[in-house]
Coordinates of C-alpha atoms and ligand atoms in Angstrom, one line a residue:
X1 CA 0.0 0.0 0.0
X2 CA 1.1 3.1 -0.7
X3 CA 1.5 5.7 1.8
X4 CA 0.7 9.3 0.0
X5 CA 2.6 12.5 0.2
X6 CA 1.9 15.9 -1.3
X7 CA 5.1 17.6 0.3
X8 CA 8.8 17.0 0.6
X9 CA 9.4 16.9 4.4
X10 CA 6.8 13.9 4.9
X11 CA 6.9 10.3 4.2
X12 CA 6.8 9.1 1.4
X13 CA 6.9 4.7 0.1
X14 CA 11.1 5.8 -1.3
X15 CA 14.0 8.4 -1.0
X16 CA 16.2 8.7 -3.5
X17 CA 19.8 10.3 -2.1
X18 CA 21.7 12.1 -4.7
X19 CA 20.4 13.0 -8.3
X20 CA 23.1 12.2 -10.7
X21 CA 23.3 9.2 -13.0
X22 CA 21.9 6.8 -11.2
X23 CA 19.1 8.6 -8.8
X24 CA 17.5 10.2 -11.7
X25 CA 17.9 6.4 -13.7
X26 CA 15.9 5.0 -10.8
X27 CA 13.2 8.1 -10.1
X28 CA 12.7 7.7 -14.3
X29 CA 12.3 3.4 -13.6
X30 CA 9.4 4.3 -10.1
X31 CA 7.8 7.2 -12.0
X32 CA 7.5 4.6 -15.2
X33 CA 6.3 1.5 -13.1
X34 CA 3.6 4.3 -11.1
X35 CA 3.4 2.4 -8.0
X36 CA 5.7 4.2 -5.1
X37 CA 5.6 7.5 -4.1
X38 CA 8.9 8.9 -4.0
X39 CA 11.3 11.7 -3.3
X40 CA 14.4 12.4 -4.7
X41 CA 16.8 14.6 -2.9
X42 CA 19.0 16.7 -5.4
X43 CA 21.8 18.6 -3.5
X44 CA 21.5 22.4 -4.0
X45 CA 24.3 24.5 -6.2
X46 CA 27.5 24.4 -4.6
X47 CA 30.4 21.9 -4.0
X48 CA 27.8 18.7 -3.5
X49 CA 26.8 19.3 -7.4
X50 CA 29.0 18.2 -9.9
X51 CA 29.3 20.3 -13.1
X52 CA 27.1 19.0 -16.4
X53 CA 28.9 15.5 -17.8
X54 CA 28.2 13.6 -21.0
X55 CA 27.5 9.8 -20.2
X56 CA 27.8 7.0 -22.6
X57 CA 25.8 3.7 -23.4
X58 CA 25.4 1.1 -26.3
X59 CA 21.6 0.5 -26.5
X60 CA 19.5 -1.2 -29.5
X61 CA 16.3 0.0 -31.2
X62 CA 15.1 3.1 -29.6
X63 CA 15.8 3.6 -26.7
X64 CA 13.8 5.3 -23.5
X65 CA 16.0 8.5 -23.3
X66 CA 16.0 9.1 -27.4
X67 CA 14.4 12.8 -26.6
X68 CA 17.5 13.9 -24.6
X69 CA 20.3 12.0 -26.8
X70 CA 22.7 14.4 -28.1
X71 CA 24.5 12.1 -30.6
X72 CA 24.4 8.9 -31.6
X73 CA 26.6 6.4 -33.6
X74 CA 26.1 3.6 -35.6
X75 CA 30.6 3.1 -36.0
X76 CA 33.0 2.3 -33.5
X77 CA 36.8 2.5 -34.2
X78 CA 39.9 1.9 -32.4
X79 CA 43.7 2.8 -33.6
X80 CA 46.3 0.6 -32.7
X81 CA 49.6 2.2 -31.5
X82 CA 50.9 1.2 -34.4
X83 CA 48.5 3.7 -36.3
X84 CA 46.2 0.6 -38.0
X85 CA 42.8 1.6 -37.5
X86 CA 39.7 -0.6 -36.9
X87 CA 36.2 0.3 -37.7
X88 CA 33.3 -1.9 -36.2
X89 CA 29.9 -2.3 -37.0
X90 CA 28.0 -3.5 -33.6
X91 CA 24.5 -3.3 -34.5
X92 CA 21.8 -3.6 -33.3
X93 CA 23.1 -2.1 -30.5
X94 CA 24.4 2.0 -31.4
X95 CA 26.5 4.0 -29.1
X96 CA 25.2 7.1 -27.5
X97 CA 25.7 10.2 -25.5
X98 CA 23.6 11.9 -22.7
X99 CA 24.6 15.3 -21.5
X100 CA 23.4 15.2 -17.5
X101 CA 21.7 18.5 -18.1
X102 CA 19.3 17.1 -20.5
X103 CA 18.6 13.8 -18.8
X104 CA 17.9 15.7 -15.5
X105 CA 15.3 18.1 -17.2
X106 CA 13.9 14.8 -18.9
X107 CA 13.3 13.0 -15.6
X108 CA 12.5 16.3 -13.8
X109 CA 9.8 17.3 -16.1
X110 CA 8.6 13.5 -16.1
X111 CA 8.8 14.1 -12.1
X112 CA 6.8 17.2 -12.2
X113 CA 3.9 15.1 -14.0
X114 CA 3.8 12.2 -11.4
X115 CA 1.6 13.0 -8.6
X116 CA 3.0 11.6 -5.3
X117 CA 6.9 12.5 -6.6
X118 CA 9.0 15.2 -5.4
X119 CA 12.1 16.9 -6.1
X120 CA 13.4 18.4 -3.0
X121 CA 16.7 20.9 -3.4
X122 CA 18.8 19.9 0.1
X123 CA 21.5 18.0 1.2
X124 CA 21.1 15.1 3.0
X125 CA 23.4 15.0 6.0
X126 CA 22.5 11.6 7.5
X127 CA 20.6 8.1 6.0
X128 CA 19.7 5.8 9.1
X129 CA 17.4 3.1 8.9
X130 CA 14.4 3.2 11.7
X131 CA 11.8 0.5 13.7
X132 CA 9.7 0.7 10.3
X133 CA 11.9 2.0 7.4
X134 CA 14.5 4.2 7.4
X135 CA 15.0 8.4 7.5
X136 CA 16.8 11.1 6.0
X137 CA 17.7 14.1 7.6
X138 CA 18.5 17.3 5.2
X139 CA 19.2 20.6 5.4
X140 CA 17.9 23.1 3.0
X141 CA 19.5 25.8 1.3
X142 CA 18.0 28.2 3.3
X143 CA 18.6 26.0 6.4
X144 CA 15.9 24.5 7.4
X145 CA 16.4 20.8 8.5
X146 CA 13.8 18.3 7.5
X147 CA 13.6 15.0 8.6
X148 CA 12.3 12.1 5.3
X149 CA 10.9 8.6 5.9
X150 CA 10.3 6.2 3.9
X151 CA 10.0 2.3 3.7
X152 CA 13.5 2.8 1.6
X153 CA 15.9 4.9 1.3
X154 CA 18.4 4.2 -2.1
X155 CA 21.5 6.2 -1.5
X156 CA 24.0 7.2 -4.3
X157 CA 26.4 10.1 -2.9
X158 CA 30.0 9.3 -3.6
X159 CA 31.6 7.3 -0.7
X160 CA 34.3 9.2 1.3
X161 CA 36.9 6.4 0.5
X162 CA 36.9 3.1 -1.8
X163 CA 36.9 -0.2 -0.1
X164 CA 40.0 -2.3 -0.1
X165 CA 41.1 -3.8 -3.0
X166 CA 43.7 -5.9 -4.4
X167 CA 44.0 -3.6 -7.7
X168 CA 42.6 0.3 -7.5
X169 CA 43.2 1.9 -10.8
X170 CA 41.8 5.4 -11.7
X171 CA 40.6 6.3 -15.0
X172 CA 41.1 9.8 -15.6
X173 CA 40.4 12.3 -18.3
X174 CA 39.2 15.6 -19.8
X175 CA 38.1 16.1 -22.3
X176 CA 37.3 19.1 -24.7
X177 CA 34.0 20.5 -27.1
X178 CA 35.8 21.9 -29.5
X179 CA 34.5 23.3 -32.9
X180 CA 37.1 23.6 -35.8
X181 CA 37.4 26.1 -39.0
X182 CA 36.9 23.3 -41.3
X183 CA 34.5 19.9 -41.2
X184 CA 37.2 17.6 -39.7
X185 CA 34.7 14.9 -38.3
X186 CA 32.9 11.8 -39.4
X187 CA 29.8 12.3 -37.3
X188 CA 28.9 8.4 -38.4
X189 CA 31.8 7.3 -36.9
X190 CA 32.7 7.8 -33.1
X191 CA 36.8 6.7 -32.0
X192 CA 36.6 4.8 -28.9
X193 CA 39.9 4.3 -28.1
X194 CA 43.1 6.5 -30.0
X195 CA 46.3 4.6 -28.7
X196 CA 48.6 6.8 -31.2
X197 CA 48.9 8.9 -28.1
X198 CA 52.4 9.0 -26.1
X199 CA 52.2 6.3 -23.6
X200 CA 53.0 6.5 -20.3
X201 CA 55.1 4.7 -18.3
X202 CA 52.7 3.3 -16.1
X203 CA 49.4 1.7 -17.4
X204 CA 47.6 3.4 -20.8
X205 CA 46.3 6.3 -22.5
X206 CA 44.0 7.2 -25.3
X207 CA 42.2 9.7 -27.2
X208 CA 38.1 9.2 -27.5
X209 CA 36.3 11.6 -29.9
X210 CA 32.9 11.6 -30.0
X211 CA 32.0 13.9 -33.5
X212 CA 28.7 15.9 -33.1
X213 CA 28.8 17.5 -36.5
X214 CA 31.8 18.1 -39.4
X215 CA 32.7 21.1 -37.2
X216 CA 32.0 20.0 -33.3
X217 CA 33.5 17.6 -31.3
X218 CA 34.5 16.1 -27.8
X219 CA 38.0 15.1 -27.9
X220 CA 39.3 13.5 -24.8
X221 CA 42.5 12.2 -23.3
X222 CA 41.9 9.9 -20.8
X223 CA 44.8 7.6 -18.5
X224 CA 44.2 4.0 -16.7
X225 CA 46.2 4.8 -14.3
X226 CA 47.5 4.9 -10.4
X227 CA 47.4 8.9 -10.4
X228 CA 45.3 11.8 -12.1
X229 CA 47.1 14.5 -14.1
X230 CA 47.2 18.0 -13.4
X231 CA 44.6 20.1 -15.4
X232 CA 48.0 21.9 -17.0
X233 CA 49.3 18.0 -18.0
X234 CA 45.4 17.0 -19.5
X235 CA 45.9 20.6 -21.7
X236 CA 49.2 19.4 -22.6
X237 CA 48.3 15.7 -23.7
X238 CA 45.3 17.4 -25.7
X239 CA 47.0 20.0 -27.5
X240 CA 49.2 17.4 -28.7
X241 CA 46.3 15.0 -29.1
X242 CA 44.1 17.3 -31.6
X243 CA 46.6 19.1 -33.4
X244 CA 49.7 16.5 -34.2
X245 CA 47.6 13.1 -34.0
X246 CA 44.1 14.4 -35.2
X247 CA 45.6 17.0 -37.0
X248 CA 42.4 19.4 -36.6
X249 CA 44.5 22.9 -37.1
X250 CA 42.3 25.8 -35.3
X251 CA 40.1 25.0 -33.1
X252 CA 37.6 27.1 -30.3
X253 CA 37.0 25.3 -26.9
X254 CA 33.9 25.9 -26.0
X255 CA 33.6 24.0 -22.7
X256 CA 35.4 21.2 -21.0
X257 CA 34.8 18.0 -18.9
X258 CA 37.2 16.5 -16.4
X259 CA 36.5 13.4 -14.0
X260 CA 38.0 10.7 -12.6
X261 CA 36.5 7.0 -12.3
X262 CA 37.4 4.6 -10.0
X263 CA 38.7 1.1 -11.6
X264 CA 39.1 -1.0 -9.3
X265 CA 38.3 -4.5 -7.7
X266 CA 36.7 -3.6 -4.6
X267 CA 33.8 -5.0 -3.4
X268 CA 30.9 -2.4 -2.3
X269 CA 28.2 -3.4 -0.3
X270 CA 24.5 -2.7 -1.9
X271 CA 22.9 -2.9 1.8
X272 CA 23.9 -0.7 4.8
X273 CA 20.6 -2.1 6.6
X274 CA 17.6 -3.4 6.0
X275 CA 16.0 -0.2 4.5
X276 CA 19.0 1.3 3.3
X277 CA 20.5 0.5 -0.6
X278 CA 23.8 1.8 -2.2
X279 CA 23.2 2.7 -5.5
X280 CA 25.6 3.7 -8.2
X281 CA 29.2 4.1 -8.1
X282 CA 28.7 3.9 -4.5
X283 CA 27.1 1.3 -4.9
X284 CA 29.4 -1.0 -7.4
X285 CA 28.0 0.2 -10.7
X286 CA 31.1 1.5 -12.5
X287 CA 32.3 -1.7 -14.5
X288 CA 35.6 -1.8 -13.2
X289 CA 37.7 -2.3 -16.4
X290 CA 35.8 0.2 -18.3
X291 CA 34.8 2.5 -16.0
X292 CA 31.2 2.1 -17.7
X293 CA 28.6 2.6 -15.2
X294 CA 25.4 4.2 -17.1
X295 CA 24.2 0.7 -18.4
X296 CA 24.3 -1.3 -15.6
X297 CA 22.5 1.4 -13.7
X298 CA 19.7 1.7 -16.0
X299 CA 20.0 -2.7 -15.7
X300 CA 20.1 -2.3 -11.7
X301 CA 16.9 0.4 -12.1
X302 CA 14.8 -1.4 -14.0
X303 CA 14.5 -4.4 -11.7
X304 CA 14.7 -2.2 -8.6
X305 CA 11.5 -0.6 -9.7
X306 CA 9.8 -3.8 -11.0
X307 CA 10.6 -5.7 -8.1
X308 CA 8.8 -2.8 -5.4
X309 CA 5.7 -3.0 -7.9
X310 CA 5.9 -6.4 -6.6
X311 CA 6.0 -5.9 -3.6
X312 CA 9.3 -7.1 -3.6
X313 CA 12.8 -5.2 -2.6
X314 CA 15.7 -5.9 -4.8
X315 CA 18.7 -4.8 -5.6
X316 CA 20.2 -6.9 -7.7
X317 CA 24.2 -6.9 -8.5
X318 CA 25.2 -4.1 -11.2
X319 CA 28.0 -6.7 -12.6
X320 CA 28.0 -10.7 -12.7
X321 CA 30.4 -12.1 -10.4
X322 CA 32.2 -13.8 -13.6
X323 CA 32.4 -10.3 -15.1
X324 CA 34.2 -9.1 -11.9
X325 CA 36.5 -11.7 -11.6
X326 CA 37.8 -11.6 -15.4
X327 CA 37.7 -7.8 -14.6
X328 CA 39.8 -8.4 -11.4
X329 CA 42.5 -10.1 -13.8
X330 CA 42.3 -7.5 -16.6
X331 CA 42.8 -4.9 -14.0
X332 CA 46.0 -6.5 -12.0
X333 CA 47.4 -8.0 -15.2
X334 CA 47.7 -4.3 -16.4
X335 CA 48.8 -2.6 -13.2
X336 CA 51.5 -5.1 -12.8
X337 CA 52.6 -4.3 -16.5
X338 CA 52.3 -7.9 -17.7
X339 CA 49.9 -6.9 -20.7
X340 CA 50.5 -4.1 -23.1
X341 CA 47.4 -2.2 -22.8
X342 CA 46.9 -0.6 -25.8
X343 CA 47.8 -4.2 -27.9
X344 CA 45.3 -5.8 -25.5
X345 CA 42.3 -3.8 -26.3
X346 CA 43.0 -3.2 -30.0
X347 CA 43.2 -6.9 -30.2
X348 CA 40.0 -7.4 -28.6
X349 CA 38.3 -4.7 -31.5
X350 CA 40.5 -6.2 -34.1
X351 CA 39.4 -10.4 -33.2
X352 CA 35.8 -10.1 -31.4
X353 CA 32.7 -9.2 -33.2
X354 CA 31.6 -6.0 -31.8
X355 CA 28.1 -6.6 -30.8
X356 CA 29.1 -9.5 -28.6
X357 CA 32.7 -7.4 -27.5
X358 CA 29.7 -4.7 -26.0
X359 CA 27.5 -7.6 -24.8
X360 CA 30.6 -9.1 -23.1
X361 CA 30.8 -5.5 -21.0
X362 CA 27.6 -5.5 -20.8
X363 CA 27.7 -8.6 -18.7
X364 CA 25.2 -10.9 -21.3
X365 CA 27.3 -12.7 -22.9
X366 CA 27.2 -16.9 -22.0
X367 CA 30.6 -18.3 -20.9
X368 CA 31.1 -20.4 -24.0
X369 CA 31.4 -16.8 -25.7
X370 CA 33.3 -15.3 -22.8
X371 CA 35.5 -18.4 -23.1
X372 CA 36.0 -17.8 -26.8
X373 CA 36.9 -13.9 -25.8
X374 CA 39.3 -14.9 -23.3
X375 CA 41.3 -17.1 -26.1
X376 CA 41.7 -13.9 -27.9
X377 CA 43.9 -12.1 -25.0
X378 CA 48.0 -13.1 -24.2
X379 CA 47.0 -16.4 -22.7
X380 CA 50.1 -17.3 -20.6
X381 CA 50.1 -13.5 -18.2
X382 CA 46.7 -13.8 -18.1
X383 CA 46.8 -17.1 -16.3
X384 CA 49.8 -16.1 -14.3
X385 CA 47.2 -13.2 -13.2
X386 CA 44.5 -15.9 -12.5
X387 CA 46.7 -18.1 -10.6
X388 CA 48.5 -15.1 -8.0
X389 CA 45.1 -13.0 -7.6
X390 CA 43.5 -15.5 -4.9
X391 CA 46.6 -14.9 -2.5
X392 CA 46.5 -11.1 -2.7
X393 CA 45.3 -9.7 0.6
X394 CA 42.7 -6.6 -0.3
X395 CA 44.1 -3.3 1.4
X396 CA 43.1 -0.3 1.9
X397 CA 43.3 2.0 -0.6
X398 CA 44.4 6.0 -0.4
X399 CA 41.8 8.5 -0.7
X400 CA 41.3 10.0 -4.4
X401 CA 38.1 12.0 -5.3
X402 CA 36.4 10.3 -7.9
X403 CA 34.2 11.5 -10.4
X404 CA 34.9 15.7 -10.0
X405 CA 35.0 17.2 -13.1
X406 CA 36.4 21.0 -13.0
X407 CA 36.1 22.8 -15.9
Ligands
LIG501 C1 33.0 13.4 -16.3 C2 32.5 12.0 -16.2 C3 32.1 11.4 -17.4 C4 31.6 10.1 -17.4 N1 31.2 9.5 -18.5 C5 30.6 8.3 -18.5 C6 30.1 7.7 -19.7 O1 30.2 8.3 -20.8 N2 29.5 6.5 -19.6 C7 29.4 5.8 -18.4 O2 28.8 4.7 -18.4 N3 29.9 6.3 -17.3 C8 30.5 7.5 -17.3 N4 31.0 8.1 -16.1 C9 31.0 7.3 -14.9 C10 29.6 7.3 -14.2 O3 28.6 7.0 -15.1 C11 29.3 8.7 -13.6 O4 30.3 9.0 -12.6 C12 27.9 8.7 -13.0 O5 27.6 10.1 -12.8 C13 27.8 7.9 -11.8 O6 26.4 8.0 -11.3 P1 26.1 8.1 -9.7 O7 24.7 8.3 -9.6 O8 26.8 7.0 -9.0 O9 26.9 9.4 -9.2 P2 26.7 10.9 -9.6 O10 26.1 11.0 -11.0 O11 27.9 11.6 -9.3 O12 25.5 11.3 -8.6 C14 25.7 11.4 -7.2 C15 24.9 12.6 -6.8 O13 24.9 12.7 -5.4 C16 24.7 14.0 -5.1 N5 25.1 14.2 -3.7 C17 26.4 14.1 -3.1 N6 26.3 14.3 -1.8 C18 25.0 14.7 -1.5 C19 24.3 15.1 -0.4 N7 24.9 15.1 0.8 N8 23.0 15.3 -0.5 C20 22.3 15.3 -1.6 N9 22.9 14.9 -2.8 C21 24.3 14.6 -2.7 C22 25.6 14.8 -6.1 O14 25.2 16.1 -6.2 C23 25.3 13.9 -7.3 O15 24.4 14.5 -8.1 C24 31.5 9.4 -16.1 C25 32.0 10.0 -15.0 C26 32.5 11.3 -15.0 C27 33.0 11.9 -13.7

């Protein structure tokens, strides 16, 4: 039964913690199934907020956000370091780009429309469970406190420190939209991964461009690494990046984007009590060898939400625990330096079909095709990998702010 509300500030059947990525994904999943009432707490402007981000996804067919897609592309390609290029084909499925500004308005609006669901500008201080759900205390920005309940509470702000791990790894990028004099892009065609970039001496880099007309692009630079760059050392990498590898002469830079993902084998608990869920990166979302998260958070909404229409709470797994473990290898095989990075995932492009290469990071592929994947990689460190991982202790891991992205 639900329990109505007409104001934040009351109770209402779920709170939603944090609107980014994955609060919105799951406001959009309630407000589609109509059963809960729900409240999603968005924190005001200042440091809680990060600035507008562009997130990526394969999908097939038409998908549920088409309206607030900014691009989309039916080509994938990937250079090799040795400058051979490889264009792939992976339909059905096309790759596309959100900008968080967009999405937001889209599940806003869609919010606005739903009676029983709320919006409330604050920042949630504490999330505790209580005898018949659990709270969440906020403060608003003119500093009122208010005090939520609901039967659940889905939390997705950042957590102040990743959990141990036997591998932590950090992708980190920026990136730039930049317009040139002349049409210098194939807006069909969208470059994953540009390994002509310097490498570095520690784990990989690439350049990603993601053409949104002849004339308009965003170009990143982006490191699996231990350690983010400097903004001065990103500016550096992408100068060189767009005018001696892409070769784009002239170009305006309209905006930028900056973040940091965590890549790691942690594991992150979905549960902090019996009302409480993790959601999102905070949750285990980001797929730790890709740093892809947006996918398996719309997966992870869509059965959140169809599971409370039945009456049921669930929170299933954002990754299977087969995709974790060969992603626990991946990710210690290249921190240790026994794989060349940029041969291992151009080979990959180069030898897997491409739909079933996106299925595999999607986590639907069966293990007779993840099998025939895993034939395609260097064999004999990859075993070594297999072999020493089960005797690495998981330890703590230093503080690093993921996901900020100053422009
Ligand atoms: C620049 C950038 C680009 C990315 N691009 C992609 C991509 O293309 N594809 C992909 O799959 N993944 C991408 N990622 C990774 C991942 O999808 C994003 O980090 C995504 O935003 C994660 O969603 P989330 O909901 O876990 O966290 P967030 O989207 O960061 O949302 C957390 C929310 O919690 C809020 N919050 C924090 N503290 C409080 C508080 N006390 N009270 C109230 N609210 C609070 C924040 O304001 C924020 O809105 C990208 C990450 C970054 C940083």
């Amino acid at each position: 039964m639900s329990r109505r509300s007409d104001a934040p500030g009351e109770t209402s059947d779920v709170v939603i913690v944090g609107g980014g990525a994955s609060g919105l994904s799951l406001a959009y999943r309630l407000t589609a199934t109509g059963s809960p009432t729900v409240t999603l707490v968005a924190a005001p402007d200042g440091s809680l907020l990060p600035p507008e981000r562009t997130w990526c996804y394969w999908e097939r067919g038409t998908g549920d956000f088409d309206e607030a897609v900014a691009a989309s592309w039916s080509r994938l390609r990937v250079h090799g370091a040795d400058g051979r290029a490889v264009t792939v084909d992976p339909s059905p499925l096309r790759y596309r780009m959100l900008r968080s500004a967009d999405f937001e308005r889209l599940v806003h609006s869609r919010l606005a429309r739903t009676p029983g669901a709320h919006v409330l500008r604050a920042t949630a201080d504490t999330v505790r469970d209580t005898a018949d759900g659990a709270e969440v205390r906020c403060t608003t920005p003119d500093g009122r406190t208010l005090t939520l309940r609901a039967r659940q509470v889905f939390d997705s702000r950042p957590l102040p420190s990743l959990p141990p791990a036997r591998t932590q790894l950090m992708q980190h990028f920026r990136g730039w939209f930049v317009r040139t004099d002349t049409d210098r892009f194939d807006p069909a065609i969208a470059d994953l991964m540009d390994f002509r970039v310097p490498q570095p001496s520690h784990g990989l880099a690439f350049g990603y461009v993601l053409p949104l007309a002849p004339d308009r692009a965003l170009v990143e630079y982006t490191e699996f690494s231990r350690t983010p760059l400097t903004t001065a050392e990103y500016e550096k990498a992408l100068t060189h990046y767009s005018r001696d590898i892409l070769g784009l002469g002239a170009v305006t830079v309209e905006s930028a984007e900056q973040g940091v993902i965590p890549m790691t084998d942690a594991r992150f608990a979905r549960r902090t009590g019996p009302a409480v869920f993790r959601i999102g990166t905070a949750g285990g979302a980001t797929r730790p060898a890709t740093g892809y998260t947006f996918a398996a958070v719309q997966r992870q909404s869509r059965a959140v939400a169809a599971g409370l229409r039945n009456g049921r709470v669930t929170v299933p797994a954002p990754h299977g625990r087969r995709a974790l473990a060969m992603d626990a290898v991946l990710l210690r095989a290249l921190d240790t330096g026994r794989i060349d990075g940029p041969g291992f995932f151009t080979g990959l492009f180069r030898r897997v079909p491409a739909e079933r290469l996106l299925r595999f990071l999607d986590g639907d592929t069966s293990p007779r095709e993840e099998w025939g994947i895993g034939l395609r990689t260097p064999i004999g460190p990859m075993l070594r990998t297999v072999v020493e991982l089960p005797f690495l202790p998981r330890r703590p891991q230093p503080a690093t702010r993921t996901g900020e992205s100053p422009r």
